Amino acid sequence: MSRSHLSIFFLIKFHIFLLTSNALFSQNDNFIKNYYPHINKAEMYIVDSNFKEAYLHYEKAFKNVHSPFVKDIHNALICSIKLKLKKKSYIYLKKMANKGLPLENLKNNDYIKLYIEKNNLQKFYMKNYKDKSNNDLVLKLEALLNIDQTLRKLPNIPKKELWKQDSINAKNLIDLFSTYGFPNEEEIGYKGILPKEELYNLIIIHQNQISGIFDFREIIYKNVFSGNILPNTALLLMFFQEKSDSLGFEYTNFNPILNFEINRINKYREDWGIESIGNYLKKNDFSKKNKNYEFNIKELKISNN
């Protein structure tokens, strides 16, 4: 199927899946309804340099869920610094420390690094730091990833062998999720201020690229819903799971003729808590020029070719 045209059959099947999933999952911590929309608005206000409105939407999002993502607390902290909300800035720093983000992971942010140094907050941060990583699970995920990467470095590896091992890795990954539950960012740790999602992402992506025996859709959606997977990470994973571009990860032939299709894609993106394609492009452009904010941008190719 061409990635520039969506299958009607797939769209119907995909929509039924979403409706069924919403009925299955508890509404108590519905990140898709109560969290991501505020985060998307906050990020767009940051793009527009309206830090007060951004801050207000971050606050609304944080009040609606049990544990916000560190990347969002991080962005909210910058807003509070710019707005000179000292008490709130301390609260955000404490939240990131409580969630197990190492202090050194903030050293590349100009605003936060200067704020911590200027106010001598290093001891404050370390006093509140709590390492919540699940070392046993992380070691097992790292072992799976090592198998995945080692195999791909072998010269002239037969596709059949690659397919076989990718399927085994995917099965082992599902077993780990069954045993430990799906890991949140505190359990797997951080790369910068984002979760170390590569510990499971590559296993899911590689098995879908070749065999696709295991269907991760319910796992992915459930954990976007409950706040364990970031929406744009789900966008990436679903692109390889479905082998179609239902969420607009790699959208081509961007022209007026496809406006109806783009609107349809944006509706599905909304169902997953993902910003519209238009807002994505604005965020992407902003992120390239402003490295201090984190929007978890995943590559989205839009061209006229």
mmCIF file of C-alpha atoms in Angstrom, residues 32-259:
data_model
loop_
_atom_site.group_PDB
_atom_site.id
_atom_site.type_symbol
_atom_site.label_atom_id
_atom_site.label_comp_id
_atom_site.label_asym_id
_atom_site.label_seq_id
_atom_site.Cartn_x
_atom_site.Cartn_y
_atom_site.Cartn_z
ATOM 1 C CA ILE A 32 -5.297 11.352 25.977
ATOM 2 C CA LYS A 33 -8.310 13.330 27.189
ATOM 3 C CA ASN A 34 -6.968 15.136 30.255
ATOM 4 C CA TYR A 35 -3.246 15.650 29.709
ATOM 5 C CA TYR A 36 -1.903 15.717 26.143
ATOM 6 C CA PRO A 37 -4.333 18.376 24.838
ATOM 7 C CA HIS A 38 -3.081 20.824 27.483
ATOM 8 C CA ILE A 39 0.538 19.883 26.755
ATOM 9 C CA ASN A 40 0.043 20.463 23.031
ATOM 10 C CA LYS A 41 -1.490 23.880 23.738
ATOM 11 C CA ALA A 42 1.294 24.765 26.175
ATOM 12 C CA GLU A 43 3.942 23.891 23.586
ATOM 13 C CA MET A 44 2.242 26.016 20.950
ATOM 14 C CA TYR A 45 2.149 28.939 23.398
ATOM 15 C CA ILE A 46 5.898 28.461 23.929
ATOM 16 C CA VAL A 47 6.356 28.630 20.156
ATOM 17 C CA ASP A 48 4.458 31.944 20.267
ATOM 18 C CA SER A 49 6.528 33.161 23.274
ATOM 19 C CA ASN A 50 3.391 33.355 25.423
ATOM 20 C CA PHE A 51 4.906 31.810 28.535
ATOM 21 C CA LYS A 52 2.072 32.773 30.880
ATOM 22 C CA GLU A 53 -0.523 30.832 28.886
ATOM 23 C CA ALA A 54 1.933 27.966 28.435
ATOM 24 C CA TYR A 55 2.469 27.835 32.197
ATOM 25 C CA LEU A 56 -1.296 27.826 32.856
ATOM 26 C CA HIS A 57 -1.851 24.883 30.505
ATOM 27 C CA TYR A 58 1.020 22.944 32.063
ATOM 28 C CA GLU A 59 -0.580 23.494 35.456
ATOM 29 C CA LYS A 60 -3.935 22.221 34.179
ATOM 30 C CA ALA A 61 -2.285 19.132 32.692
ATOM 31 C CA PHE A 62 -0.306 18.352 35.852
ATOM 32 C CA LYS A 63 -3.405 18.562 38.056
ATOM 33 C CA ASN A 64 -5.224 15.999 35.916
ATOM 34 C CA VAL A 65 -2.807 13.052 36.209
ATOM 35 C CA HIS A 66 -0.818 11.193 38.834
ATOM 36 C CA SER A 67 2.628 11.670 37.278
ATOM 37 C CA PRO A 68 3.471 14.150 34.475
ATOM 38 C CA PHE A 69 6.299 13.468 32.050
ATOM 39 C CA VAL A 70 9.666 14.979 32.991
ATOM 40 C CA LYS A 71 9.967 16.713 29.613
ATOM 41 C CA ASP A 72 6.796 18.673 30.399
ATOM 42 C CA ILE A 73 7.867 19.578 33.938
ATOM 43 C CA HIS A 74 11.159 20.706 32.382
ATOM 44 C CA ASN A 75 9.407 23.003 29.900
ATOM 45 C CA ALA A 76 7.069 24.296 32.607
ATOM 46 C CA LEU A 77 10.113 25.087 34.760
ATOM 47 C CA ILE A 78 11.552 27.300 32.022
ATOM 48 C CA CYS A 79 8.215 29.123 31.786
ATOM 49 C CA SER A 80 8.153 29.652 35.554
ATOM 50 C CA ILE A 81 11.725 30.971 35.488
ATOM 51 C CA LYS A 82 10.838 33.429 32.743
ATOM 52 C CA LEU A 83 7.742 34.504 34.686
ATOM 53 C CA LYS A 84 9.816 34.840 37.897
ATOM 54 C CA LEU A 85 7.600 32.374 39.785
ATOM 55 C CA LYS A 86 10.251 31.341 42.311
ATOM 56 C CA LYS A 87 8.078 29.109 44.497
ATOM 57 C CA LYS A 88 6.687 27.254 41.496
ATOM 58 C CA SER A 89 10.178 26.869 40.006
ATOM 59 C CA TYR A 90 11.304 25.141 43.204
ATOM 60 C CA ILE A 91 8.277 22.854 43.047
ATOM 61 C CA TYR A 92 9.085 21.840 39.461
ATOM 62 C CA LEU A 93 12.729 21.176 40.322
ATOM 63 C CA LYS A 94 11.637 19.017 43.239
ATOM 64 C CA LYS A 95 9.231 17.081 40.993
ATOM 65 C CA MET A 96 11.972 16.267 38.486
ATOM 66 C CA ALA A 97 14.295 15.183 41.289
ATOM 67 C CA ASN A 98 11.527 13.026 42.805
ATOM 68 C CA LYS A 99 11.016 11.361 39.425
ATOM 69 C CA GLY A 100 14.658 10.271 39.308
ATOM 70 C CA LEU A 101 16.056 12.667 36.708
ATOM 71 C CA PRO A 102 19.817 13.012 37.399
ATOM 72 C CA LEU A 103 20.942 16.581 37.990
ATOM 73 C CA GLU A 104 23.597 16.254 35.301
ATOM 74 C CA ASN A 105 20.847 15.730 32.705
ATOM 75 C CA LEU A 106 19.933 19.400 33.104
ATOM 76 C CA LYS A 107 23.430 20.748 32.443
ATOM 77 C CA ASN A 108 22.794 21.354 28.738
ATOM 78 C CA ASN A 109 19.839 23.654 29.371
ATOM 79 C CA ASP A 110 21.024 27.262 29.540
ATOM 80 C CA TYR A 111 18.042 28.584 31.519
ATOM 81 C CA ILE A 112 17.881 25.806 34.098
ATOM 82 C CA LYS A 113 21.630 25.419 34.577
ATOM 83 C CA LEU A 114 22.028 29.152 35.240
ATOM 84 C CA TYR A 115 18.986 29.192 37.538
ATOM 85 C CA ILE A 116 20.310 26.303 39.650
ATOM 86 C CA GLU A 117 23.795 27.806 39.903
ATOM 87 C CA LYS A 118 22.564 31.332 40.626
ATOM 88 C CA ASN A 119 20.289 30.145 43.455
ATOM 89 C CA ASN A 120 22.661 27.435 44.783
ATOM 90 C CA LEU A 121 20.052 24.727 44.297
ATOM 91 C CA GLN A 122 22.380 21.769 43.718
ATOM 92 C CA LYS A 123 21.990 20.502 47.312
ATOM 93 C CA PHE A 124 18.244 21.132 47.202
ATOM 94 C CA TYR A 125 17.979 19.000 44.070
ATOM 95 C CA MET A 126 20.101 16.154 45.398
ATOM 96 C CA LYS A 127 18.201 16.146 48.702
ATOM 97 C CA ASN A 128 14.998 15.470 46.762
ATOM 98 C CA TYR A 129 16.509 13.091 44.195
ATOM 99 C CA LYS A 130 15.017 9.590 44.188
ATOM 100 C CA ASP A 131 16.342 6.882 41.896
ATOM 101 C CA LYS A 132 13.272 4.832 40.977
ATOM 102 C CA SER A 133 14.772 2.792 38.142
ATOM 103 C CA ASN A 134 13.933 -0.908 37.970
ATOM 104 C CA ASN A 135 17.466 -2.251 37.595
ATOM 105 C CA ASP A 136 16.395 -5.846 37.033
ATOM 106 C CA LEU A 137 14.055 -4.888 34.185
ATOM 107 C CA VAL A 138 16.557 -2.441 32.666
ATOM 108 C CA LEU A 139 19.277 -5.125 32.593
ATOM 109 C CA LYS A 140 16.928 -7.542 30.802
ATOM 110 C CA LEU A 141 15.861 -4.879 28.292
ATOM 111 C CA GLU A 142 19.511 -3.986 27.668
ATOM 112 C CA ALA A 143 20.299 -7.669 27.091
ATOM 113 C CA LEU A 144 17.522 -7.898 24.480
ATOM 114 C CA LEU A 145 18.731 -4.730 22.791
ATOM 115 C CA ASN A 146 22.297 -6.049 22.764
ATOM 116 C CA ILE A 147 21.150 -9.195 20.945
ATOM 117 C CA ASP A 148 19.267 -7.033 18.443
ATOM 118 C CA GLN A 149 22.231 -4.762 17.757
ATOM 119 C CA THR A 150 24.899 -7.488 17.716
ATOM 120 C CA LEU A 151 22.979 -9.497 15.124
ATOM 121 C CA ARG A 152 22.728 -6.468 12.825
ATOM 122 C CA LYS A 153 26.486 -5.974 12.887
ATOM 123 C CA LEU A 154 27.134 -9.448 11.512
ATOM 124 C CA PRO A 155 28.163 -9.452 7.821
ATOM 125 C CA ASN A 156 25.761 -11.031 5.335
ATOM 126 C CA ILE A 157 23.243 -12.158 7.938
ATOM 127 C CA PRO A 158 20.449 -14.106 6.164
ATOM 128 C CA LYS A 159 17.069 -12.392 6.348
ATOM 129 C CA LYS A 160 15.538 -15.623 7.592
ATOM 130 C CA GLU A 161 17.852 -15.636 10.620
ATOM 131 C CA LEU A 162 17.183 -11.960 11.265
ATOM 132 C CA TRP A 163 13.437 -12.562 11.035
ATOM 133 C CA LYS A 164 13.677 -15.493 13.429
ATOM 134 C CA GLN A 165 15.664 -13.605 16.080
ATOM 135 C CA ASP A 166 13.540 -10.448 15.793
ATOM 136 C CA SER A 167 10.460 -12.551 16.446
ATOM 137 C CA ILE A 168 12.104 -14.207 19.455
ATOM 138 C CA ASN A 169 13.131 -10.796 20.793
ATOM 139 C CA ALA A 170 9.596 -9.459 20.369
ATOM 140 C CA LYS A 171 8.144 -12.474 22.200
ATOM 141 C CA ASN A 172 10.651 -12.004 25.038
ATOM 142 C CA LEU A 173 9.772 -8.307 25.200
ATOM 143 C CA ILE A 174 6.068 -9.096 25.543
ATOM 144 C CA ASP A 175 6.922 -11.590 28.294
ATOM 145 C CA LEU A 176 8.863 -8.884 30.144
ATOM 146 C CA PHE A 177 5.884 -6.535 29.884
ATOM 147 C CA SER A 178 3.657 -9.301 31.250
ATOM 148 C CA THR A 179 6.006 -9.897 34.174
ATOM 149 C CA TYR A 180 6.935 -6.338 35.115
ATOM 150 C CA GLY A 181 4.197 -4.285 33.508
ATOM 151 C CA PHE A 182 5.018 -1.685 30.883
ATOM 152 C CA PRO A 183 7.842 0.503 32.255
ATOM 153 C CA ASN A 184 7.294 4.192 32.865
ATOM 154 C CA GLU A 185 10.097 6.717 32.459
ATOM 155 C CA GLU A 186 11.106 6.503 36.120
ATOM 156 C CA GLU A 187 11.673 2.746 35.825
ATOM 157 C CA ILE A 188 13.778 2.766 32.649
ATOM 158 C CA GLY A 189 15.633 6.009 33.294
ATOM 159 C CA TYR A 190 16.348 9.002 31.096
ATOM 160 C CA LYS A 191 18.341 9.960 28.037
ATOM 161 C CA GLY A 192 18.571 13.706 28.475
ATOM 162 C CA ILE A 193 15.090 14.496 29.775
ATOM 163 C CA LEU A 194 13.278 11.887 27.668
ATOM 164 C CA PRO A 195 12.650 8.261 28.657
ATOM 165 C CA LYS A 196 15.215 5.696 27.460
ATOM 166 C CA GLU A 197 12.574 4.433 25.078
ATOM 167 C CA GLU A 198 15.148 2.870 22.735
ATOM 168 C CA LEU A 199 15.293 0.006 25.265
ATOM 169 C CA TYR A 200 12.017 -1.278 23.819
ATOM 170 C CA ASN A 201 11.427 0.804 20.664
ATOM 171 C CA LEU A 202 13.992 -0.908 18.481
ATOM 172 C CA ILE A 203 12.739 -4.389 19.346
ATOM 173 C CA ILE A 204 9.189 -3.419 18.348
ATOM 174 C CA ILE A 205 10.301 -1.590 15.194
ATOM 175 C CA HIS A 206 12.646 -4.319 13.941
ATOM 176 C CA GLN A 207 10.173 -7.174 14.289
ATOM 177 C CA ASN A 208 7.573 -5.119 12.454
ATOM 178 C CA GLN A 209 9.973 -4.228 9.657
ATOM 179 C CA ILE A 210 10.510 -7.887 8.773
ATOM 180 C CA SER A 211 7.916 -10.241 10.233
ATOM 181 C CA GLY A 212 5.309 -8.301 12.170
ATOM 182 C CA ILE A 213 4.076 -11.489 13.828
ATOM 183 C CA PHE A 214 3.302 -9.775 17.116
ATOM 184 C CA ASP A 215 0.693 -7.031 17.277
ATOM 185 C CA PHE A 216 1.749 -4.282 19.704
ATOM 186 C CA ARG A 217 -1.138 -1.913 18.948
ATOM 187 C CA GLU A 218 -3.079 -2.534 22.140
ATOM 188 C CA ILE A 219 0.087 -2.308 24.265
ATOM 189 C CA ILE A 220 1.075 0.949 22.571
ATOM 190 C CA TYR A 221 -2.345 2.583 22.817
ATOM 191 C CA LYS A 222 -2.969 1.453 26.397
ATOM 192 C CA ASN A 223 0.309 2.991 27.539
ATOM 193 C CA VAL A 224 -0.206 6.253 25.665
ATOM 194 C CA PHE A 225 -3.596 6.371 27.370
ATOM 195 C CA SER A 226 -2.142 5.712 30.836
ATOM 196 C CA GLY A 227 0.927 7.938 30.460
ATOM 197 C CA ASN A 228 3.780 5.466 29.962
ATOM 198 C CA ILE A 229 4.477 6.220 26.275
ATOM 199 C CA LEU A 230 4.727 9.715 24.800
ATOM 200 C CA PRO A 231 2.259 10.278 21.914
ATOM 201 C CA ASN A 232 4.934 11.057 19.318
ATOM 202 C CA THR A 233 6.771 7.896 20.301
ATOM 203 C CA ALA A 234 3.537 6.001 19.674
ATOM 204 C CA LEU A 235 3.333 7.705 16.280
ATOM 205 C CA LEU A 236 6.729 6.226 15.388
ATOM 206 C CA LEU A 237 5.850 2.745 16.658
ATOM 207 C CA MET A 238 2.464 2.646 14.942
ATOM 208 C CA PHE A 239 4.055 3.659 11.645
ATOM 209 C CA PHE A 240 6.068 0.432 11.664
ATOM 210 C CA GLN A 241 3.316 -1.680 13.254
ATOM 211 C CA GLU A 242 0.709 -0.889 10.617
ATOM 212 C CA LYS A 243 3.097 -0.326 7.691
ATOM 213 C CA SER A 244 0.845 2.568 6.698
ATOM 214 C CA ASP A 245 0.789 6.248 7.530
ATOM 215 C CA SER A 246 -2.473 6.554 9.463
ATOM 216 C CA LEU A 247 -0.960 9.073 11.910
ATOM 217 C CA GLY A 248 1.100 11.046 9.402
ATOM 218 C CA PHE A 249 4.599 10.014 10.497
ATOM 219 C CA GLU A 250 5.991 10.222 6.992
ATOM 220 C CA TYR A 251 3.546 12.135 4.869
ATOM 221 C CA THR A 252 4.354 12.809 1.194
ATOM 222 C CA ASN A 253 2.768 14.689 -1.724
ATOM 223 C CA PHE A 254 1.591 17.500 0.549
ATOM 224 C CA ASN A 255 -0.797 19.504 -1.652
ATOM 225 C CA PRO A 256 -4.367 20.921 -1.630
ATOM 226 C CA ILE A 257 -5.796 17.798 -3.286
ATOM 227 C CA LEU A 258 -5.020 15.862 -0.106
ATOM 228 C CA ASN A 259 -6.613 18.306 2.345
#
